[in-house]
Short mmCIF file of C-alpha atoms in Angstrom, two decimals:
data_model
loop_
_atom_site.label_atom_id
_atom_site.label_comp_id
_atom_site.label_asym_id
_atom_site.label_seq_id
_atom_site.Cartn_x
_atom_site.Cartn_y
_atom_site.Cartn_z
CA MET A 1 -0.14 -0.33 0.17
CA SER A 2 1.35 3.34 -0.97
CA ALA A 3 1.76 6.11 1.74
CA ARG A 4 -1.07 7.95 -0.03
CA ASP A 5 -3.40 5.05 0.36
CA ARG A 6 -2.02 4.48 3.77
CA LEU A 7 -3.15 8.02 4.77
CA THR A 8 -6.72 8.23 2.99
CA ASP A 9 -7.44 4.67 4.47
CA ALA A 10 -6.59 6.90 8.06
CA LEU A 11 -8.29 9.63 7.50
CA TYR A 12 -11.24 7.68 6.91
CA GLY A 13 -10.48 5.81 9.32
CA ALA A 14 -10.25 8.35 12.11
CA GLY A 15 -13.65 10.16 10.72
CA TRP A 16 -15.46 6.85 11.45
CA SER A 17 -13.64 6.67 15.28
CA THR A 18 -13.93 10.19 16.26
CA VAL A 19 -16.85 11.91 14.53
CA LYS A 20 -19.52 9.03 15.48
CA LYS A 21 -18.69 9.95 18.89
CA LEU A 22 -19.51 13.71 18.74
CA PRO A 23 -22.50 14.72 20.03
CA GLU A 24 -24.82 15.91 17.10
CA PRO A 25 -24.85 19.69 16.92
CA ALA A 26 -20.79 19.70 17.73
CA ALA A 27 -20.97 17.19 14.37
CA VAL A 28 -23.10 19.46 12.71
CA ARG A 29 -20.38 22.70 13.08
CA LEU A 30 -17.38 20.65 12.43
CA GLY A 31 -18.95 19.39 9.10
CA ARG A 32 -19.75 23.42 8.14
CA THR A 33 -16.50 24.75 9.37
CA VAL A 34 -14.59 21.90 7.24
CA ALA A 35 -16.87 22.55 4.19
CA ASP A 36 -16.55 25.92 4.76
CA LEU A 37 -12.74 26.11 4.21
CA ALA A 38 -12.80 23.31 1.69
CA TRP A 39 -14.88 26.08 0.05
CA LYS A 40 -12.66 28.79 0.05
CA GLN A 41 -9.69 27.07 -1.24
CA ARG A 42 -11.62 26.71 -4.58
CA GLY A 43 -10.07 23.53 -5.00
CA ALA A 44 -10.39 21.07 -8.35
CA GLY A 45 -13.76 19.91 -6.60
CA VAL A 46 -15.52 23.42 -5.71
CA LEU A 47 -15.09 24.84 -9.54
CA ARG A 48 -16.45 21.39 -10.65
CA LEU A 49 -19.33 21.67 -8.38
CA GLU A 50 -19.91 25.04 -9.70
CA SER A 51 -19.55 24.13 -13.70
CA ASN A 52 -21.77 21.95 -12.81
CA TYR A 53 -24.12 23.50 -11.00
CA ALA A 54 -23.57 25.78 -14.43
CA ARG A 55 -25.52 23.78 -16.62
CA VAL A 56 -28.38 22.93 -13.58
CA VAL A 57 -29.32 26.31 -12.89
CA PRO A 58 -28.68 28.24 -16.51
CA GLY A 59 -27.86 31.83 -16.68
CA ALA A 60 -26.74 31.92 -13.14
CA SER A 61 -24.33 34.81 -12.20
CA PRO A 62 -20.86 33.62 -10.60
CA GLU A 63 -22.47 34.83 -7.27
CA ARG A 64 -24.98 32.46 -7.39
CA LEU A 65 -23.07 29.99 -8.40
CA ALA A 66 -20.24 30.97 -6.01
CA ALA A 67 -23.36 30.86 -3.27
CA LEU A 68 -24.57 27.27 -4.70
CA SER A 69 -21.22 25.71 -4.50
CA ARG A 70 -20.69 26.69 -0.96
CA ALA A 71 -24.06 25.52 0.06
CA GLY A 72 -23.32 22.21 -2.04
CA MET A 73 -20.01 21.61 0.28
CA ARG A 74 -22.15 22.36 3.42
CA SER A 75 -24.55 19.63 1.99
CA TYR A 76 -21.83 17.17 0.77
CA LEU A 77 -20.19 17.24 4.66
CA ARG A 78 -23.52 17.22 6.28
CA TYR A 79 -23.57 13.97 4.12
CA TRP A 80 -19.86 12.93 5.54
CA MET A 81 -21.29 13.92 9.28
CA GLU A 82 -24.24 11.74 9.27
CA SER A 83 -22.62 8.39 7.70
CA PHE A 84 -19.61 8.24 10.30
CA ARG A 85 -22.10 9.01 12.83
CA LEU A 86 -25.26 6.21 11.20
CA PRO A 87 -23.88 3.56 12.95
CA ALA A 88 -23.90 4.47 16.00
CA TRP A 89 -27.63 6.05 16.04
CA SER A 90 -30.14 4.86 17.75
CA THR A 91 -32.73 3.41 15.34
CA GLU A 92 -35.33 6.06 16.69
CA ARG A 93 -33.12 8.44 15.83
CA ILE A 94 -32.75 6.65 12.27
CA GLU A 95 -36.67 5.99 11.86
CA SER A 96 -37.22 9.96 12.55
CA GLY A 97 -34.43 11.03 10.24
CA PHE A 98 -36.55 10.73 7.08
CA THR A 99 -39.71 11.14 5.37
CA ALA A 100 -40.59 10.24 1.83
CA GLU A 101 -43.18 11.09 -0.33
CA ASP A 102 -45.24 8.69 -2.80
CA LEU A 103 -43.80 5.99 -0.80
CA HIS A 104 -46.82 3.88 -1.77
CA HIS A 105 -45.40 2.98 -5.08
CA LEU A 106 -42.09 0.89 -3.31
CA THR A 107 -44.78 -0.43 -0.66
CA ASP A 108 -46.88 -1.60 -3.65
CA GLY A 109 -44.05 -2.60 -5.71
CA MET A 110 -43.04 -4.89 -2.78
CA ASP A 111 -46.52 -6.57 -2.14
CA ALA A 112 -47.02 -7.55 -5.60
CA GLY A 113 -43.32 -9.84 -5.42
CA LYS A 114 -42.09 -8.86 -8.28
CA GLY A 115 -39.15 -7.01 -7.05
CA VAL A 116 -38.43 -3.61 -6.55
CA ILE A 117 -35.27 -1.11 -8.05
CA LEU A 118 -34.84 1.90 -6.51
CA ALA A 119 -32.49 4.08 -8.39
CA LEU A 120 -31.25 7.46 -6.90
CA PRO A 121 -28.52 10.29 -8.25
CA HIS A 122 -26.19 11.32 -6.07
CA LEU A 123 -28.48 13.82 -4.02
CA ALA A 124 -28.52 14.28 -0.52
CA ASN A 125 -27.89 11.00 2.04
CA TRP A 126 -28.69 8.10 0.34
CA ASP A 127 -27.03 5.77 2.67
CA LEU A 128 -29.64 7.46 5.42
CA ALA A 129 -32.45 6.55 3.07
CA GLY A 130 -30.78 3.19 2.68
CA ALA A 131 -30.69 2.86 6.71
CA TRP A 132 -34.61 4.30 7.05
CA VAL A 133 -35.55 2.13 4.81
CA THR A 134 -33.98 -1.24 6.35
CA THR A 135 -34.97 0.47 9.92
CA LYS A 136 -38.22 1.73 9.65
CA LEU A 137 -39.48 -0.26 6.84
CA GLY A 138 -38.06 -3.66 8.09
CA ILE A 139 -36.98 -4.41 4.21
CA PRO A 140 -33.44 -5.72 3.39
CA PHE A 141 -31.98 -4.72 0.23
CA THR A 142 -28.83 -5.32 -2.11
CA THR A 143 -26.69 -2.83 -3.63
CA VAL A 144 -23.63 -2.20 -5.57
CA ALA A 145 -20.20 -0.66 -4.46
CA GLU A 146 -17.77 0.43 -6.32
CA ARG A 147 -14.11 -1.33 -5.71
CA LEU A 148 -11.70 1.29 -3.75
CA LYS A 149 -8.17 1.92 -3.41
CA PRO A 150 -6.28 1.54 -0.71
CA GLU A 151 -8.49 -2.26 -0.46
CA THR A 152 -8.64 -1.73 3.23
CA LEU A 153 -11.19 1.73 2.22
CA TYR A 154 -13.53 -0.37 0.31
CA ASP A 155 -13.87 -3.14 3.31
CA ARG A 156 -14.49 0.09 5.42
CA PHE A 157 -17.12 1.27 3.33
CA VAL A 158 -18.58 -2.69 2.58
CA ALA A 159 -18.30 -3.27 7.49
CA TYR A 160 -20.12 0.30 7.25
CA ARG A 161 -22.91 -0.52 4.80
CA GLU A 162 -23.67 -4.20 5.67
CA SER A 163 -24.11 -2.57 9.85
CA LEU A 164 -26.92 -0.98 8.68
CA GLY A 165 -28.43 -3.60 7.29
CA MET A 166 -27.89 -3.34 3.15
CA GLU A 167 -26.22 -6.62 1.63
CA VAL A 168 -23.54 -4.80 -0.89
CA LEU A 169 -21.71 -6.37 -3.79
CA PRO A 170 -18.21 -5.61 -5.87
CA HIS A 171 -19.21 -3.41 -9.19
CA SER A 172 -16.19 -4.84 -10.41
CA GLY A 173 -15.90 -9.09 -11.44
CA GLY A 174 -19.12 -9.87 -13.11
CA THR A 175 -20.94 -11.18 -11.01
CA ALA A 176 -22.65 -8.41 -9.87
CA PHE A 177 -25.95 -8.41 -12.30
CA GLY A 178 -26.77 -12.19 -12.06
CA THR A 179 -26.44 -12.10 -7.47
CA LEU A 180 -29.22 -8.34 -8.43
CA ALA A 181 -31.36 -10.39 -10.80
CA ARG A 182 -31.89 -13.78 -8.73
CA ARG A 183 -32.40 -10.88 -5.78
CA LEU A 184 -35.26 -9.55 -7.52
CA ARG A 185 -36.61 -12.59 -9.27
CA ASP A 186 -37.26 -13.67 -5.37
CA GLY A 187 -39.06 -10.52 -5.22
CA GLY A 188 -36.82 -8.66 -2.78
CA LEU A 189 -35.27 -4.80 -3.33
CA VAL A 190 -32.62 -3.40 -5.21
CA CYS A 191 -31.01 -0.01 -4.61
CA LEU A 192 -28.95 1.89 -7.16
CA VAL A 193 -27.08 4.96 -7.41
CA ALA A 194 -27.57 5.44 -11.15
CA ASP A 195 -26.82 8.93 -12.29
CA ARG A 196 -22.90 8.35 -13.70
CA ASP A 197 -21.03 6.49 -15.73
CA LEU A 198 -18.33 7.31 -17.77
CA SER A 199 -17.85 3.50 -18.64
CA ALA A 200 -18.23 2.22 -22.86
CA SER A 201 -21.79 0.65 -21.59
CA GLY A 202 -22.46 3.91 -20.21
CA VAL A 203 -26.25 4.64 -21.94
CA GLU A 204 -26.10 8.38 -23.50
CA VAL A 205 -29.15 10.75 -22.20
CA ASP A 206 -30.22 14.14 -22.52
CA PHE A 207 -29.35 15.75 -19.90
CA PHE A 208 -30.15 19.66 -18.51
CA GLY A 209 -29.42 19.81 -22.25
CA GLU A 210 -26.34 18.49 -23.05
CA THR A 211 -25.52 14.63 -23.54
CA ALA A 212 -23.71 12.68 -20.23
CA ARG A 213 -24.11 8.77 -19.63
CA MET A 214 -25.73 6.81 -17.09
CA PRO A 215 -25.91 3.23 -16.06
CA ALA A 216 -28.18 0.51 -18.38
CA GLY A 217 -28.10 -1.20 -15.23
CA PRO A 218 -31.28 -0.46 -13.50
CA ALA A 219 -33.18 -0.48 -16.98
CA LEU A 220 -32.06 -4.14 -17.97
CA LEU A 221 -32.44 -5.73 -14.12
CA ALA A 222 -35.88 -4.35 -15.08
CA GLN A 223 -36.77 -5.83 -18.44
CA GLN A 224 -34.74 -9.02 -17.86
CA THR A 225 -36.80 -9.47 -14.11
CA GLY A 226 -40.23 -7.90 -14.36
CA ALA A 227 -39.23 -5.72 -11.45
CA ARG A 228 -40.62 -2.40 -10.67
CA LEU A 229 -38.93 0.69 -11.78
CA LEU A 230 -38.36 3.17 -9.26
CA PRO A 231 -36.28 6.75 -9.58
CA VAL A 232 -35.74 8.12 -6.01
CA THR A 233 -34.43 12.44 -5.40
CA LEU A 234 -33.59 13.52 -1.92
CA TRP A 235 -33.16 16.42 -0.29
CA TYR A 236 -32.43 18.54 2.87
CA ASP A 237 -33.98 21.45 4.17
CA ASP A 238 -33.42 23.50 7.71
CA SER A 239 -34.37 20.43 9.45
CA PRO A 240 -32.74 17.62 10.65
CA ILE A 241 -34.90 15.49 8.42
CA MET A 242 -34.20 14.71 5.37
CA ARG A 243 -36.89 14.53 2.63
CA GLY A 244 -37.25 12.46 -0.72
CA ARG A 245 -39.47 11.24 -3.07
CA VAL A 246 -40.25 8.15 -4.90
CA HIS A 247 -41.59 8.87 -8.48
CA PRO A 248 -43.94 6.73 -10.43
CA PRO A 249 -42.50 3.68 -11.63
CA VAL A 250 -41.15 3.20 -15.15
CA ALA A 251 -42.21 1.76 -17.68
CA VAL A 252 -40.61 -0.91 -19.97
CA PRO A 253 -41.64 0.20 -23.76
CA GLU A 254 -43.83 -2.22 -25.82
CA SER A 255 -41.76 -2.40 -29.00
CA GLY A 256 -38.01 -2.21 -29.73
CA THR A 257 -35.14 -3.64 -29.22
CA ARG A 258 -32.93 -4.19 -25.81
CA ALA A 259 -31.21 -1.75 -26.34
CA GLU A 260 -33.60 1.06 -27.46
CA LYS A 261 -36.18 0.04 -24.20
CA THR A 262 -32.79 0.66 -22.49
CA SER A 263 -31.85 3.39 -24.04
CA VAL A 264 -35.96 5.29 -22.75
CA MET A 265 -36.02 3.92 -19.51
CA THR A 266 -32.58 4.84 -18.47
CA GLN A 267 -33.67 8.58 -20.56
CA ALA A 268 -36.53 8.45 -18.20
CA LEU A 269 -34.64 7.93 -14.92
CA ALA A 270 -32.45 11.49 -16.00
CA ASP A 271 -35.44 12.83 -16.58
CA ALA A 272 -36.61 12.29 -13.29
CA PHE A 273 -33.25 12.92 -11.47
CA ALA A 274 -33.18 16.26 -13.53
CA THR A 275 -36.76 17.34 -11.53
CA GLY A 276 -34.95 16.60 -8.12
CA ILE A 277 -31.61 18.05 -8.71
CA ALA A 278 -33.35 21.19 -10.67
CA ASP A 279 -35.61 21.50 -7.60
CA HIS A 280 -32.58 21.04 -4.76
CA PRO A 281 -29.45 22.13 -6.90
CA GLU A 282 -27.57 22.50 -3.74
CA ASP A 283 -28.00 18.77 -2.45
CA TRP A 284 -26.39 17.42 -5.47
CA HIS A 285 -22.86 16.12 -4.66
CA MET A 286 -21.48 15.83 -8.26
CA LEU A 287 -17.63 16.74 -7.47
CA GLN A 288 -16.89 15.12 -11.28
CA ARG A 289 -16.94 15.41 -14.53
CA LEU A 290 -20.26 14.47 -16.25
CA TRP A 291 -21.26 15.82 -19.28
CA LEU A 292 -19.46 14.24 -22.60
CA LYS A 293 -18.87 18.01 -23.61
CA ASP A 294 -16.24 17.88 -20.61
CA LEU A 295 -14.39 14.66 -21.57
CA ASP A 296 -11.63 13.77 -23.60
CA PRO A 297 -13.84 11.22 -25.52
CA ALA A 298 -10.58 8.78 -26.48
CA LYS A 299 -10.31 8.75 -22.41
CA ALA A 300 -14.34 9.06 -21.15
CA PRO A 301 -13.95 5.34 -20.50
CA ALA A 302 -10.76 5.47 -18.49
CA ALA A 303 -12.21 8.23 -16.62
CA ALA A 304 -14.52 6.22 -14.67
CA ALA A 305 -11.19 6.20 -12.38
CA ASP A 306 -12.30 9.75 -11.66
CA GLY A 307 -15.42 8.64 -9.68
CA GLN A 308 -17.33 9.47 -6.85
CA GLY A 309 -15.44 6.80 -4.36
CA ALA A 310 -17.32 6.72 -1.81
CA SER A 311 -20.66 7.05 -3.18
#
């Protein structure tokens, strides 16, 4: 393991071991302080965040984009402070920490017994939403995590999410899709973060008026298993409670090739994501390149290494 990898692992380890012991008001203050310091440094992540917000809020002034990026960094650090502390939260704190609109789309789908796929963008805290599903609703689910470097960091994320009641599969290795399909055929729940895929298999979509790539997996799983595909968007307000919305099901087109159906369904997901992101842009934690215009086409598949990492 390189010195950089050891440092990265040590920093995340310190976060989980130290932040979760802080009183909640202290953790909130710490998150805001770290966010504001990072924002003032105007590093690559903050500049990329502003560039992405410029697509989401067209015509925004530099002052508006700067204010958005500051709020965005605070939201991003709120995600991290909550995530570091989630394993230490009581059942009552998890259950009271999230509320969802139109939850019937999920519960009706589970009652139908054919499985449900929840697809989310990088909005607010998807880990908290997942912990709420396993705790408040009592529904276990399966998800996928990108393999991180160092391997010890990946192991930390897997152990953390499994402690919240999630089954976590590695993104690499080629076996995840088959396992997800089996879980759905058994009537289970699958949750996938699905707003960025720079691999060669990513599906091109129109996203805020420009072309981006998103993963084909949710649409393919729905076609192959008959599971209900539901977009979900999340957001914060000024309270300690995170909010969310379960959007109506994305239907499988009645005609067309598998690729054509996948394209139509993935575009429908992108449209639902765009609705939630446009309403709450500061809670979209996209600190990386997304739109194809921002990428060197010759390097786009390889750019997946520049992923969210911890998401």
